[in-house]
Tab-separated table of C-alpha atoms in Angstrom:
chain	number	residue	atom	x	y	z
A	127	MET	CA	-0.067	0.014	-0.063
A	128	SER	CA	1.380	3.613	-0.863
A	129	ASP	CA	1.801	6.207	1.620
A	130	ARG	CA	-0.687	8.267	-0.350
A	131	ALA	CA	-3.522	5.706	0.134
A	132	VAL	CA	-2.780	5.551	3.966
A	133	GLY	CA	-2.698	9.125	4.311
A	134	ARG	CA	-6.201	9.584	2.767
A	135	ARG	CA	-7.685	7.043	5.220
A	136	THR	CA	-6.300	8.920	8.177
A	137	GLU	CA	-7.274	12.263	7.195
A	138	ASP	CA	-10.468	13.695	7.511
A	139	SER	CA	-12.191	15.759	4.993
A	140	GLY	CA	-13.033	19.411	5.932
A	141	PHE	CA	-16.505	18.792	6.474
A	142	VAL	CA	-15.890	15.988	9.115
A	143	ARG	CA	-13.405	18.208	10.871
A	144	PHE	CA	-15.794	20.978	10.795
A	145	LEU	CA	-18.498	18.823	12.490
A	146	LYS	CA	-16.043	17.415	14.960
A	147	ARG	CA	-15.148	20.923	16.157
A	148	LYS	CA	-18.652	22.559	15.971
A	149	TRP	CA	-20.974	19.816	16.993
A	150	PHE	CA	-22.101	21.490	20.240
A	151	ALA	CA	-22.872	24.687	18.396
A	152	ILE	CA	-24.779	22.636	15.913
A	153	VAL	CA	-26.693	21.202	18.410
A	154	LEU	CA	-27.463	24.320	20.275
A	155	VAL	CA	-28.628	25.987	16.946
A	156	ALA	CA	-30.896	23.195	16.181
A	157	LEU	CA	-32.541	23.449	19.639
A	158	LEU	CA	-32.789	27.051	18.979
A	159	VAL	CA	-34.900	26.453	15.989
A	160	ILE	CA	-37.151	23.934	17.469
A	161	VAL	CA	-38.179	26.112	20.514
A	162	ALA	CA	-38.388	29.358	18.210
A	163	LEU	CA	-40.788	27.394	15.921
A	164	GLN	CA	-42.848	25.908	18.767
A	165	ASN	CA	-43.234	29.322	20.107
A	166	GLY	CA	-43.942	30.707	16.821
A	167	VAL	CA	-46.862	28.453	16.238
A	168	ALA	CA	-48.348	29.365	19.854
A	169	ASN	CA	-48.287	33.067	19.061
A	170	ASP	CA	-47.592	34.141	22.708
A	171	GLN	CA	-46.286	37.518	23.501
A	172	ALA	CA	-43.356	38.284	25.886
A	173	THR	CA	-43.166	41.650	27.861
A	174	ILE	CA	-39.806	42.926	28.558
A	175	PHE	CA	-39.079	45.710	30.978
A	176	VAL	CA	-36.504	48.122	29.781
A	177	PHE	CA	-35.561	50.675	32.100
A	178	TRP	CA	-38.622	53.141	32.424
A	179	GLY	CA	-40.734	51.331	29.642
A	180	GLN	CA	-42.090	47.994	28.611
A	181	VAL	CA	-41.852	46.076	25.058
A	182	GLN	CA	-43.952	43.368	23.813
A	183	LEU	CA	-42.789	41.036	21.166
A	184	PRO	CA	-43.281	37.521	20.048
A	185	THR	CA	-41.687	34.866	22.219
A	186	TRP	CA	-39.956	33.455	19.388
A	187	LEU	CA	-38.532	36.606	18.399
A	188	LEU	CA	-37.293	37.212	22.014
A	189	ILE	CA	-35.573	33.870	21.857
A	190	VAL	CA	-33.658	34.736	18.517
A	191	ILE	CA	-32.655	38.101	20.104
A	192	VAL	CA	-31.186	36.547	23.352
A	193	PHE	CA	-29.656	33.886	21.325
A	194	LEU	CA	-28.017	36.326	18.990
A	195	ILE	CA	-26.928	38.483	21.939
A	196	GLY	CA	-25.274	35.259	23.704
A	197	GLY	CA	-23.404	34.485	20.376
A	198	LEU	CA	-22.210	38.056	19.907
A	199	THR	CA	-20.880	37.878	23.460
A	200	GLY	CA	-19.033	34.897	23.139
A	201	TRP	CA	-17.502	35.868	19.676
A	202	ILE	CA	-16.128	39.028	21.418
A	203	LEU	CA	-14.877	37.251	24.337
A	204	ALA	CA	-13.186	34.799	22.059
A	205	ARG	CA	-11.538	37.510	20.078
A	206	ASN	CA	-10.122	39.202	23.368
A	207	ARG	CA	-8.746	36.028	24.318
A	208	ALA	CA	-7.150	35.298	21.127
A	209	ALA	CA	-5.663	38.882	21.240
A	210	ARG	CA	-4.342	38.519	24.649
A	211	ARG	CA	-2.686	35.120	24.002
A	212	ALA	CA	-1.247	36.788	20.717
A	213	ARG	CA	0.287	39.694	22.898
A	214	GLN	CA	1.732	37.239	25.598
A	215	GLY	CA	3.456	35.198	22.902
A	216	ARG	CA	5.158	38.262	21.424
A	217	ARG	CA	6.851	39.090	24.795
């Protein structure tokens, strides 16, 4: 057997590597879609109190907004951590 054939067997495709790294995020997004669809069908309204006022919006929209805020926060924290590690590596 040639080295090339053995290498092909041991190497994962890009898609498989992506799934191995991001499986938890994929599961969370799938759960988000399920919960948002279930609440979209029910047509419930959520009331949010913001400082001196209140806002009413569909529950599914609130779920999506909270998910996006959490994703943005995680992305910013990961960027800051990577920048901090890069600075420490330069010293």
